[in-house]
Coordinates of N, CA and C in Angstrom, one line a residue:
M84 N 116.2 112.1 124.7 CA 116.0 111.9 123.1 C 116.8 111.1 122.3
S85 N 118.0 111.1 122.9 CA 119.2 110.2 122.1 C 118.8 108.8 122.7
S86 N 118.7 108.4 123.7 CA 118.1 107.0 124.3 C 116.8 106.8 123.8
W87 N 115.8 107.3 123.5 CA 114.5 107.1 122.8 C 114.9 106.5 121.2
W88 N 115.6 107.5 120.7 CA 115.9 107.4 119.2 C 116.7 106.0 119.0
H89 N 117.7 105.6 119.8 CA 118.4 104.4 119.9 C 117.5 103.4 120.3
R90 N 116.7 103.2 121.3 CA 115.8 102.2 121.6 C 114.5 102.0 120.9
D91 N 113.8 103.1 120.7 CA 112.6 102.8 120.1 C 112.5 102.8 118.5
V92 N 113.7 103.5 118.0 CA 113.6 103.6 116.7 C 114.8 102.8 115.8
I93 N 115.9 102.9 116.1 CA 117.0 102.0 115.7 C 116.7 100.7 116.2
A94 N 116.9 100.2 117.5 CA 116.7 99.0 118.1 C 115.6 98.3 117.7
A95 N 114.5 99.1 117.6 CA 113.3 98.5 117.1 C 113.1 98.4 115.7
G96 N 114.0 98.7 114.8 CA 114.0 98.3 113.6 C 113.1 99.3 112.7
K97 N 112.8 100.5 113.3 CA 111.7 101.4 112.7 C 112.2 102.5 111.7
L98 N 113.5 102.3 111.6 CA 114.3 103.5 110.9 C 113.8 103.3 109.5
P99 N 113.5 102.3 108.8 CA 113.0 102.3 107.5 C 111.6 102.6 107.4
L100 N 110.8 102.6 108.4 CA 109.5 102.7 108.2 C 109.3 104.4 108.8
M101 N 110.3 104.8 109.2 CA 110.1 106.5 109.6 C 110.5 106.9 108.3
L102 N 111.6 106.5 107.4 CA 111.9 107.0 106.2 C 111.0 106.7 105.3
C103 N 110.4 105.8 105.4 CA 109.1 105.3 104.3 C 107.8 106.9 104.7
F104 N 107.6 106.6 105.9 CA 106.9 107.8 106.3 C 107.2 109.1 105.8
L105 N 108.1 109.7 105.8 CA 108.6 110.9 105.3 C 108.9 111.0 104.1
A106 N 109.4 109.8 103.4 CA 109.1 110.2 102.0 C 108.0 110.4 101.5
F107 N 106.9 109.6 102.1 CA 105.2 109.5 101.5 C 104.8 111.0 101.7
V108 N 104.9 111.3 102.7 CA 104.5 112.8 103.0 C 105.2 114.3 102.1
I109 N 106.5 114.0 102.2 CA 107.1 114.9 101.4 C 106.9 114.7 100.0
T110 N 106.6 113.7 99.5 CA 106.7 113.7 97.9 C 105.2 113.9 97.7
F111 N 104.4 113.6 98.6 CA 102.8 114.3 98.3 C 102.8 115.5 98.1
V112 N 103.3 116.3 99.4 CA 103.5 117.9 99.5 C 104.0 118.4 98.1
T113 N 105.2 117.9 97.9 CA 106.1 118.5 96.8 C 105.2 118.3 95.3
T114 N 104.7 117.0 95.3 CA 103.7 116.7 94.1 C 102.8 117.8 93.9
R115 N 101.7 117.9 95.0 CA 100.6 118.6 94.9 C 101.2 120.3 94.7
G116 N 102.3 120.7 95.1 CA 102.7 122.0 94.9 C 103.1 122.2 93.6
I117 N 103.8 121.2 93.0 CA 104.3 121.1 91.8 C 103.1 121.2 90.8
T118 N 102.2 120.4 90.9 CA 100.9 120.4 89.9 C 99.9 121.6 90.0
R119 N 100.1 122.4 91.3 CA 99.0 123.6 91.3 C 99.8 124.7 90.5
M120 N 101.4 124.5 90.5 CA 102.2 125.6 90.1 C 101.9 125.2 88.2
I121 N 101.9 123.9 87.8 CA 101.6 123.9 86.6 C 100.3 124.2 86.3
R122 N 99.4 124.1 87.1 CA 97.8 124.3 86.5 C 97.9 125.9 86.7
D123 N 98.3 126.5 87.2 CA 98.3 128.2 87.4 C 99.2 128.7 86.3
G124 N 100.1 128.2 85.5 CA 101.2 128.2 84.7 C 102.2 129.2 85.4
R125 N 102.5 129.0 86.8 CA 103.9 129.6 87.3 C 104.8 128.5 87.3
G126 N 106.2 129.1 87.6 CA 107.3 128.5 87.8 C 107.6 127.9 86.4
P127 N 108.9 127.1 86.8 CA 109.6 126.2 85.9 C 109.0 125.1 85.2
F128 N 107.9 124.4 86.2 CA 107.4 123.2 85.7 C 106.7 123.2 84.6
R129 N 106.6 122.0 83.7 CA 105.6 121.6 82.8 C 105.3 120.3 82.7
N130 N 104.1 120.0 82.2 CA 104.0 118.6 81.9 C 104.7 117.7 81.2
V131 N 104.9 116.4 81.6 CA 105.9 115.9 80.7 C 105.1 115.0 79.9
T132 N 105.4 114.9 78.4 CA 105.1 114.1 77.4 C 105.9 113.6 76.6
A133 N 105.4 112.3 76.1 CA 106.2 111.8 75.0 C 105.3 111.4 73.8
D134 N 105.9 112.0 72.5 CA 104.8 111.8 71.3 C 103.6 112.1 71.4
G135 N 103.5 113.3 72.3 CA 101.9 113.9 72.6 C 101.2 113.2 73.7
T136 N 101.9 112.2 74.4 CA 101.1 111.3 75.4 C 101.3 111.9 76.7
H137 N 100.7 112.4 77.6 CA 100.7 112.8 78.9 C 101.4 111.9 79.5
I138 N 102.6 111.7 80.4 CA 102.9 111.0 81.2 C 102.7 111.3 82.6
H139 N 101.8 110.8 83.3 CA 101.3 111.0 84.6 C 102.3 110.4 85.6
H140 N 102.3 111.3 86.7 CA 103.2 111.1 87.7 C 103.1 109.8 88.6
S141 N 102.0 108.9 88.3 CA 101.8 107.5 88.8 C 102.7 106.5 88.1
V142 N 103.0 106.8 86.7 CA 103.9 106.2 85.9 C 105.3 106.0 86.8
P143 N 106.0 107.3 86.9 CA 107.3 107.0 87.9 C 107.0 106.4 89.0
G144 N 105.9 106.2 89.8 CA 105.6 106.0 91.4 C 105.6 104.5 91.0
I145 N 105.2 103.7 90.1 CA 104.9 102.4 89.9 C 106.3 102.2 89.7
I146 N 107.2 102.8 88.9 CA 108.7 102.5 88.7 C 109.3 102.4 90.2
L147 N 109.2 103.5 91.0 CA 109.7 103.4 92.1 C 109.2 102.4 93.3
L148 N 108.0 102.0 93.1 CA 107.5 101.0 94.0 C 108.1 99.6 93.3
I149 N 108.2 99.4 92.1 CA 109.0 98.0 91.8 C 110.2 98.1 92.2
I150 N 111.1 99.2 92.1 CA 112.4 99.2 92.8 C 112.5 99.1 94.1
G151 N 111.8 99.8 94.9 CA 111.8 99.6 96.3 C 111.5 97.9 96.7
A152 N 110.3 97.5 96.1 CA 109.8 96.1 96.1 C 110.9 95.2 96.2
F153 N 111.8 95.2 94.8 CA 112.5 94.6 94.5 C 113.7 94.4 95.5
T154 N 114.2 95.8 95.7 CA 115.3 96.1 96.7 C 115.1 95.1 98.2
A155 N 113.8 95.7 98.5 CA 113.5 94.7 99.8 C 113.5 93.3 99.9
V156 N 113.1 92.7 98.8 CA 112.8 91.3 98.7 C 114.4 90.9 98.3
G157 N 115.0 91.3 97.4 CA 116.2 90.5 96.8 C 117.4 91.3 97.2
G158 N 117.5 92.3 97.8 CA 118.9 93.0 98.1 C 119.1 92.7 99.4
P159 N 120.5 93.0 99.6 CA 121.3 93.0 100.7 C 120.2 93.2 102.3
A160 N 120.5 92.5 103.3 CA 119.7 92.7 104.5 C 120.4 93.7 105.5
S161 N 121.1 94.6 105.0 CA 121.8 95.8 105.6 C 121.0 96.8 105.8
L162 N 121.1 97.6 106.9 CA 120.0 98.9 107.0 C 120.1 99.8 105.9
G163 N 121.2 100.0 105.2 CA 121.4 100.9 104.3 C 120.4 100.7 103.3
W164 N 120.5 99.2 102.6 CA 119.4 98.8 101.6 C 118.1 99.0 102.2
R165 N 117.6 98.6 103.2 CA 116.6 98.4 103.7 C 116.0 100.1 103.7
S166 N 116.8 101.0 103.9 CA 116.3 102.4 104.2 C 116.1 102.9 102.7
F167 N 117.0 102.4 101.8 CA 116.9 102.8 100.5 C 115.6 102.3 100.0
A168 N 115.2 101.0 100.1 CA 113.8 100.6 99.5 C 112.6 101.3 100.4
A169 N 112.7 101.3 101.6 CA 111.8 102.1 102.3 C 111.5 103.6 101.4
V170 N 112.7 104.5 101.4 CA 112.3 105.6 100.7 C 111.6 105.4 99.1
A171 N 112.1 104.5 98.5 CA 111.6 104.2 97.3 C 110.1 104.0 97.2
V172 N 109.9 103.0 98.3 CA 108.1 102.3 98.1 C 107.3 103.7 98.9
G173 N 107.8 104.3 99.8 CA 107.3 105.7 100.4 C 107.1 106.7 99.2
A174 N 107.9 107.1 98.6 CA 107.8 108.0 97.3 C 107.0 107.5 96.3
G175 N 107.2 106.2 95.9 CA 106.4 105.6 94.8 C 104.9 105.5 95.2
T176 N 104.7 104.9 96.4 CA 103.4 105.1 96.9 C 102.4 106.3 96.9
S177 N 103.3 107.3 97.1 CA 102.4 108.6 97.2 C 102.5 109.1 95.8
L178 N 103.2 108.9 94.9 CA 102.8 109.4 93.5 C 101.8 108.6 92.9
V179 N 101.6 107.2 93.4 CA 100.3 106.5 92.8 C 99.2 107.0 93.4
L180 N 99.2 107.1 94.4 CA 97.9 107.2 95.4 C 97.3 108.5 95.1
D181 N 98.3 109.4 94.7 CA 97.9 110.9 94.2 C 97.0 110.9 93.1
E182 N 97.2 109.9 92.3 CA 96.6 109.7 91.1 C 95.7 108.4 91.2
F183 N 95.1 108.1 92.5 CA 94.0 107.1 92.5 C 93.0 107.0 91.9
A184 N 92.4 108.6 92.0 CA 90.9 108.4 91.4 C 91.1 108.2 90.0
L185 N 92.2 109.0 89.1 CA 92.4 108.7 87.7 C 92.5 107.1 87.4
I186 N 93.4 106.4 88.3 CA 93.5 104.7 87.9 C 92.2 104.3 88.1
L187 N 91.3 104.8 89.4 CA 90.2 104.0 89.5 C 89.1 104.1 88.3
R188 N 88.9 105.5 88.1 CA 88.0 106.0 87.1 C 88.6 105.8 85.5
L189 N 89.9 105.5 85.4 CA 90.3 105.3 83.9 C 90.2 106.7 83.1
Q190 N 90.3 107.7 84.0 CA 89.7 109.0 83.1 C 90.6 110.2 83.9
D191 N 91.1 111.1 83.3 CA 91.9 112.2 83.7 C 90.8 113.2 84.8
V192 N 91.0 112.8 86.0 CA 89.9 113.3 87.0 C 90.3 114.0 88.0
Y193 N 92.1 114.1 87.7 CA 92.8 114.9 88.6 C 92.2 116.5 89.4
W194 N 91.9 117.2 88.4 CA 91.5 118.5 88.9 C 89.9 118.8 89.0
S195 N 89.1 117.6 89.0 CA 87.8 117.4 89.3 C 87.3 117.0 90.4
G196 N 86.1 117.0 90.7 CA 85.5 116.9 91.9 C 86.0 115.3 92.5
E197 N 85.8 114.3 91.4 CA 85.9 113.2 91.7 C 87.5 113.0 92.0
G198 N 88.3 113.9 91.5 CA 89.7 113.7 92.0 C 90.2 113.6 93.5
Q199 N 89.2 114.5 94.2 CA 89.5 114.6 95.5 C 89.4 113.2 96.2
L200 N 88.9 112.0 95.7 CA 89.2 110.9 96.3 C 90.5 110.5 96.4
S201 N 91.5 111.1 95.7 CA 92.9 110.7 96.1 C 93.6 111.2 97.0
V202 N 93.0 112.4 97.5 CA 93.5 113.0 98.8 C 92.8 112.3 100.0
E203 N 91.5 111.8 99.8 CA 91.1 110.6 100.9 C 92.2 109.6 101.0
A204 N 92.4 109.0 99.9 CA 93.3 107.8 100.2 C 94.6 108.1 100.4
V205 N 95.2 109.3 100.2 CA 96.9 109.7 100.9 C 96.6 109.9 102.3
S206 N 95.4 110.7 102.7 CA 95.1 111.0 103.9 C 95.4 109.7 104.8
L207 N 94.5 108.5 104.2 CA 94.1 107.3 105.0 C 95.6 106.5 105.3
T208 N 96.2 106.7 104.1 CA 97.6 105.9 104.1 C 98.5 106.6 105.0
A209 N 98.7 107.8 105.1 CA 99.5 108.8 106.1 C 99.0 108.5 107.4
A210 N 98.0 108.3 107.6 CA 97.4 108.0 109.1 C 97.7 106.6 109.2
C211 N 97.8 105.5 108.4 CA 98.1 104.0 108.9 C 99.6 104.2 109.2
L212 N 100.3 104.7 108.4 CA 101.7 104.7 108.5 C 101.9 105.3 109.6
G213 N 101.4 106.5 110.4 CA 102.0 107.2 111.2 C 101.6 106.3 112.3
L214 N 100.3 105.8 112.3 CA 100.1 104.8 113.6 C 101.3 103.5 113.6
A215 N 101.4 103.1 112.6 CA 102.6 102.1 112.3 C 103.7 102.4 113.3
L216 N 104.1 103.7 112.8 CA 105.6 104.2 113.2 C 105.3 104.4 114.9
A217 N 104.3 105.2 115.2 CA 103.9 105.7 116.8 C 103.6 104.2 117.4
G218 N 103.5 103.1 117.0 CA 102.8 101.8 117.7 C 104.2 101.4 118.6
F219 N 103.7 100.6 119.6 CA 104.9 100.1 120.2 C 104.6 99.0 121.1
S220 N 105.4 97.8 121.5 CA 105.1 96.6 122.0 C 105.2 96.7 123.6
P221 N 104.4 96.3 124.3 CA 104.7 96.3 125.9 C 105.5 95.3 126.3
F222 N 105.9 94.5 125.5 CA 106.7 93.3 125.8 C 108.1 93.4 125.2
G223 N 108.9 92.8 125.7 CA 110.4 92.8 125.3 C 111.1 94.1 125.5
I224 N 111.1 94.7 126.5 CA 111.5 96.0 126.5 C 112.5 96.0 127.5
K225 N 113.6 96.0 127.0 CA 114.9 95.9 128.1 C 115.0 97.5 129.1
D226 N 115.7 97.3 130.0 CA 115.9 98.3 131.1 C 114.6 99.3 131.2
A227 N 113.4 98.4 131.2 CA 112.3 99.4 131.6 C 111.7 98.8 133.1
D228 N 111.3 99.7 133.8 CA 110.7 99.8 135.0 C 109.4 99.3 134.9
S229 N 108.8 98.9 136.3 CA 107.6 98.4 136.3 C 106.4 99.7 135.8
I230 N 106.8 100.8 136.1 CA 106.2 101.9 135.9 C 105.9 102.1 134.0
E231 N 107.1 102.0 133.6 CA 106.9 102.2 132.2 C 106.1 101.1 131.6
I232 N 106.4 99.9 131.8 CA 105.6 98.7 131.6 C 104.1 99.0 131.6
S233 N 103.8 99.5 132.9 CA 102.2 99.5 133.3 C 101.9 100.4 132.4
L234 N 102.5 101.6 132.1 CA 102.1 102.7 131.0 C 102.0 102.0 129.5
R235 N 102.7 101.1 129.3 CA 102.7 100.5 127.9 C 101.4 99.5 127.8
L236 N 101.5 98.7 128.7 CA 100.3 97.6 129.1 C 98.7 98.5 128.8
T237 N 98.7 99.8 129.4 CA 97.2 100.6 129.3 C 97.3 100.9 128.2
A238 N 98.5 101.6 127.5 CA 98.3 102.4 126.3 C 97.9 101.2 125.3
T239 N 98.6 100.2 125.0 CA 98.2 99.1 124.3 C 96.8 98.6 124.4
G240 N 96.3 98.7 125.6 CA 94.8 98.2 125.7 C 94.0 99.5 125.4
V241 N 94.1 100.5 125.3 CA 93.7 101.7 124.8 C 93.4 101.5 123.4
L242 N 94.7 101.3 122.6 CA 94.6 101.3 121.1 C 94.0 100.1 120.6
V243 N 94.1 99.1 121.3 CA 93.3 97.9 120.9 C 91.7 98.2 120.8
A244 N 91.4 98.7 121.9 CA 89.8 99.1 122.1 C 89.4 100.1 121.1
D245 N 90.1 101.0 120.8 CA 90.2 102.2 119.9 C 90.1 101.5 118.6
G246 N 91.0 100.5 118.2 CA 90.7 99.8 116.9 C 89.5 99.0 116.7
V247 N 89.0 98.4 117.7 CA 87.5 97.8 117.8 C 86.5 98.8 117.1
L248 N 86.4 99.9 118.0 CA 85.5 101.1 117.9 C 85.7 101.7 116.4
A249 N 86.9 101.8 115.8 CA 87.0 102.3 114.5 C 86.7 101.3 113.4
L250 N 87.1 100.0 113.8 CA 86.2 99.0 112.8 C 84.8 98.8 112.9
I251 N 84.2 99.2 114.0 CA 82.6 99.3 114.0 C 82.1 100.7 113.1
C252 N 83.2 101.7 113.3 CA 82.7 102.9 112.6 C 82.9 102.6 110.7
V253 N 83.8 101.8 110.6 CA 84.1 101.3 109.3 C 83.0 100.5 108.9
L254 N 82.0 99.8 109.6 CA 81.2 98.9 109.3 C 79.8 99.6 109.2
K255 N 79.6 100.8 110.0 CA 78.6 101.4 109.6 C 78.9 102.8 108.8
G256 N 79.7 102.5 108.0 CA 79.9 103.3 106.8 C 80.8 104.8 106.9
K257 N 81.3 104.9 108.2 CA 81.8 106.2 108.7 C 83.3 105.8 109.0
Y258 N 83.8 106.3 107.5 CA 85.2 106.0 107.0 C 86.1 107.1 107.6
R259 N 85.6 108.1 107.7 CA 86.4 109.4 108.0 C 86.3 109.7 109.6
T260 N 85.1 109.2 110.2 CA 85.0 109.2 111.8 C 86.0 107.8 112.1
A261 N 86.2 107.0 111.5 CA 87.3 105.7 111.9 C 88.6 106.6 111.8
L262 N 88.9 107.0 110.7 CA 90.3 107.7 110.4 C 90.7 108.5 111.7
F263 N 90.0 109.7 112.2 CA 90.3 110.4 113.2 C 89.8 109.6 114.5
G264 N 89.2 109.0 114.5 CA 89.0 108.3 115.7 C 90.0 107.5 116.3
L265 N 91.0 106.9 115.0 CA 92.3 106.4 115.4 C 93.3 107.2 116.3
F266 N 93.0 108.4 116.1 CA 94.0 109.3 116.9 C 93.0 110.0 117.8
L267 N 92.0 109.9 118.1 CA 91.1 110.8 119.0 C 90.2 109.6 119.3
P268 N 90.2 108.9 120.5 CA 89.4 107.7 120.8 C 87.8 108.1 121.2
P269 N 87.8 109.4 121.7 CA 86.5 110.1 121.8 C 85.6 110.0 120.4
V270 N 86.2 110.4 119.4 CA 85.5 110.6 118.3 C 85.1 109.0 117.8
A271 N 86.1 108.0 117.9 CA 85.5 106.5 117.7 C 84.5 106.1 118.3
V272 N 84.6 106.5 119.7 CA 83.0 106.2 120.7 C 81.8 106.7 120.0
F273 N 81.8 107.8 119.5 CA 80.8 108.6 119.5 C 80.3 108.1 118.0
G274 N 81.3 107.8 117.1 CA 80.6 107.2 115.9 C 80.2 105.7 116.0
A275 N 80.8 105.1 116.8 CA 80.3 103.5 117.3 C 79.1 103.8 117.7
L276 N 78.8 104.8 118.5 CA 77.3 104.8 119.1 C 76.2 105.1 118.1
R277 N 76.4 106.0 117.3 CA 75.6 106.9 117.0 C 74.9 105.8 115.7
L278 N 73.9 106.0 114.9 CA 73.1 105.2 113.8 C 74.0 105.2 112.7
A279 N 74.1 104.1 111.9 CA 75.2 103.7 110.7 C 74.6 104.4 109.6
R280 N 75.4 104.7 108.4 CA 74.8 105.4 107.2 C 74.2 104.2 106.8
P281 N 72.9 104.6 105.8 CA 72.1 103.9 105.4 C 72.3 102.8 104.5
A282 N 73.5 103.0 103.8 CA 73.9 102.1 102.7 C 75.4 101.3 103.1
S283 N 75.5 101.2 104.5 CA 76.6 100.7 105.3 C 76.0 99.1 105.1
I284 N 77.3 98.2 105.7 CA 77.1 97.1 105.8 C 76.1 96.9 107.1
W285 N 76.7 97.5 108.2 CA 75.8 97.3 109.5 C 74.3 97.7 109.3
A286 N 74.2 98.8 108.6 CA 72.5 98.9 108.2 C 71.9 98.1 107.5
R287 N 72.6 97.5 106.4 CA 71.8 96.6 105.4 C 71.5 95.3 106.2
H288 N 72.0 94.7 107.2 CA 72.2 93.5 108.2 C 71.3 93.8 109.4
R289 N 71.4 95.1 109.8 CA 70.6 95.3 110.9 C 69.3 96.0 111.2
Y290 N 69.3 96.9 110.3 CA 68.3 98.3 110.1 C 66.9 97.7 109.4
R291 N 65.9 97.7 109.8 CA 64.6 97.7 109.3 C 63.6 98.8 109.5
G292 N 62.8 99.0 108.5 CA 61.5 100.1 108.6 C 62.0 101.6 109.2
R293 N 61.4 101.7 110.3 CA 61.7 102.9 111.2 C 63.2 103.4 111.4
E294 N 63.8 102.3 111.8 CA 65.5 102.5 112.1 C 66.2 102.9 110.7
M295 N 65.9 102.2 109.7 CA 66.5 102.6 108.6 C 65.8 104.3 108.1
E296 N 64.5 104.3 108.3 CA 64.3 105.9 107.9 C 65.2 107.0 108.7
R297 N 65.4 106.6 110.0 CA 66.0 107.6 111.0 C 67.4 107.6 110.4
A298 N 68.3 106.3 110.2 CA 69.6 106.3 109.6 C 69.7 107.2 108.1
T299 N 68.8 107.2 107.4 CA 68.8 107.8 106.2 C 68.4 109.6 106.4
R300 N 67.4 109.9 107.3 CA 67.4 111.1 107.7 C 68.6 111.8 108.6
R301 N 69.2 111.0 109.6 CA 70.6 111.6 110.2 C 71.4 111.5 109.1
A302 N 71.7 110.7 108.1 CA 72.7 110.8 107.2 C 72.7 112.2 106.6
A303 N 71.6 112.3 106.0 CA 71.0 113.6 105.2 C 71.4 114.9 105.8
D304 N 71.2 115.0 107.1 CA 71.0 116.0 107.8 C 72.6 116.3 108.2
F305 N 73.7 115.2 108.5 CA 74.9 115.2 108.8 C 75.7 115.8 107.5
D306 N 75.4 115.2 106.2 CA 76.0 115.6 105.1 C 75.5 117.2 104.8
R307 N 74.6 117.6 105.0 CA 74.0 119.0 104.8 C 75.0 119.8 105.9
H308 N 75.1 119.5 106.9 CA 76.1 120.2 107.8 C 77.5 120.2 107.5
F309 N 77.9 119.1 107.4 CA 79.5 118.8 107.4 C 80.2 118.4 105.8
A310 N 79.3 118.4 105.1 CA 79.8 118.2 103.6 C 80.8 119.4 103.3
P311 N 80.4 120.6 103.3 CA 81.0 121.9 103.2 C 82.5 121.7 103.7
L312 N 82.6 121.6 105.0 CA 83.5 121.6 105.8 C 84.7 120.3 105.3
Q313 N 84.1 119.5 104.9 CA 85.1 118.2 104.4 C 85.4 118.7 103.2
T314 N 84.7 119.4 102.2 CA 85.1 119.8 101.0 C 86.1 121.1 101.0
D315 N 86.0 121.9 101.9 CA 86.9 123.0 102.3 C 88.3 122.6 102.5
W316 N 88.3 121.2 103.4 CA 89.5 120.5 103.8 C 90.2 120.1 102.5
E317 N 89.4 119.3 101.9 CA 90.0 118.5 100.6 C 90.8 119.6 99.7
D318 N 89.9 120.7 99.4 CA 90.3 121.7 98.7 C 91.7 122.3 99.5
F319 N 91.7 122.4 100.8 CA 92.9 122.8 101.3 C 94.5 122.1 101.2
I320 N 93.9 120.7 101.2 CA 94.8 119.7 101.3 C 95.7 119.6 99.6
G321 N 94.4 119.2 98.7 CA 94.7 119.1 97.4 C 94.6 120.0 96.2
G322 N 94.1 121.0 96.8 CA 93.6 122.0 95.8 C 92.3 122.1 95.3
K323 N 91.8 123.4 95.0 CA 90.2 123.2 94.6 C 90.0 122.9 93.2
P324 N 89.2 121.9 93.0 CA 88.9 121.3 91.7 C 88.6 122.5 90.5
S325 N 89.1 122.4 89.4 CA 88.7 123.5 88.5 C 88.3 122.8 87.4
Q326 N 88.0 121.7 87.1 CA 87.3 121.0 86.1 C 86.1 120.2 86.6
P327 N 85.0 120.3 85.6 CA 83.7 119.6 86.1 C 83.9 118.1 85.9
N328 N 83.2 117.4 86.7 CA 83.5 116.1 86.6 C 82.8 115.4 85.3
P329 N 83.6 114.2 84.7 CA 83.1 113.9 83.5 C 82.2 113.1 83.6
S330 N 81.3 113.0 82.4 CA 80.0 112.7 82.5 C 80.2 111.2 82.2
A331 N 78.9 110.4 82.6 CA 79.2 108.9 82.9 C 79.2 108.6 81.3
P332 N 79.8 107.3 80.9 CA 80.2 106.8 79.6 C 78.4 106.3 79.1
A333 N 78.2 106.5 78.0 CA 76.9 106.0 77.3 C 76.9 104.2 77.5
P334 N 75.8 103.7 77.6 CA 76.0 102.2 77.9 C 75.7 101.8 76.2
D335 N 76.5 100.7 76.2 CA 76.6 100.2 74.6 C 75.7 99.6 74.0
P336 N 75.1 100.0 72.8 CA 73.8 99.6 72.3 C 73.7 98.4 72.4
P337 N 72.7 97.7 72.7 CA 72.3 96.3 72.6 C 72.7 95.7 70.8
A338 N 73.3 94.3 71.0 CA 73.4 93.6 69.8 C 72.4 93.3 69.0
P339 N 72.4 93.6 67.6 CA 71.2 93.4 67.0 C 71.0 91.9 66.8
T340 N 69.5 91.7 66.7 CA 68.9 90.5 66.9 C 68.7 89.8 65.5
T341 N 68.7 88.7 65.3 CA 68.1 88.3 63.7 C 66.8 87.5 63.9
G342 N 65.8 87.7 63.1 CA 64.7 86.9 63.3 C 65.0 85.4 62.9
P343 N 64.0 84.5 63.0 CA 64.3 83.3 62.3 C 64.1 82.9 60.9
S344 N 65.1 82.5 60.3 CA 65.1 82.5 58.8 C 63.9 81.3 58.3

């Protein structure tokens, strides 16, 4: 364990990335726990306001991101400062993405169904950070025997193929399948071989007539069976929505026109 820590984490320069990942996950779990307690009226926590304005937690998140970015770019190159920047970036990114739906909609949809988009953004980012942290290079490994190098080369080939399959899933509009496929290659293979979703880039450029009808029918069947499971999972991670989705804003009235004088 000690040799792995020094060779694959410390020597590989991955300590800041590990701290960023841990800060990201811990901040998200803590933030969601606090916001649930505030919503239920339990515990000592309350919403922060200034002159009647609700200060969303994406605001300190942006401040932490700025501090972390400036520290990483202009600070000393020592491991301590890099680790500090990584923690600030991880925590700040988590706070900002936890209100991703609010920033995207420019409406407070945190506890509505549309607010679950933030949970998806956080999940995708955490998965990418985890993959970057777990990734390794088959080259430049000191004191490695031929068996270890062969294992690393094989694993690298599998990861590259898995990444290509996940990209195909993305082009087919299967974003969650691509996410899970990064960790479970058979899921990526299954998603890449199946029909694309009708609104995806793949379907728009490759499907016509009957094949588009099959894709539409297949997507409707899939959503009917698996959408409740996805909703339950997002409710478990982020909390069940307690507010309705906001109504779409009314379009602006047309500008008055004046007749010829």
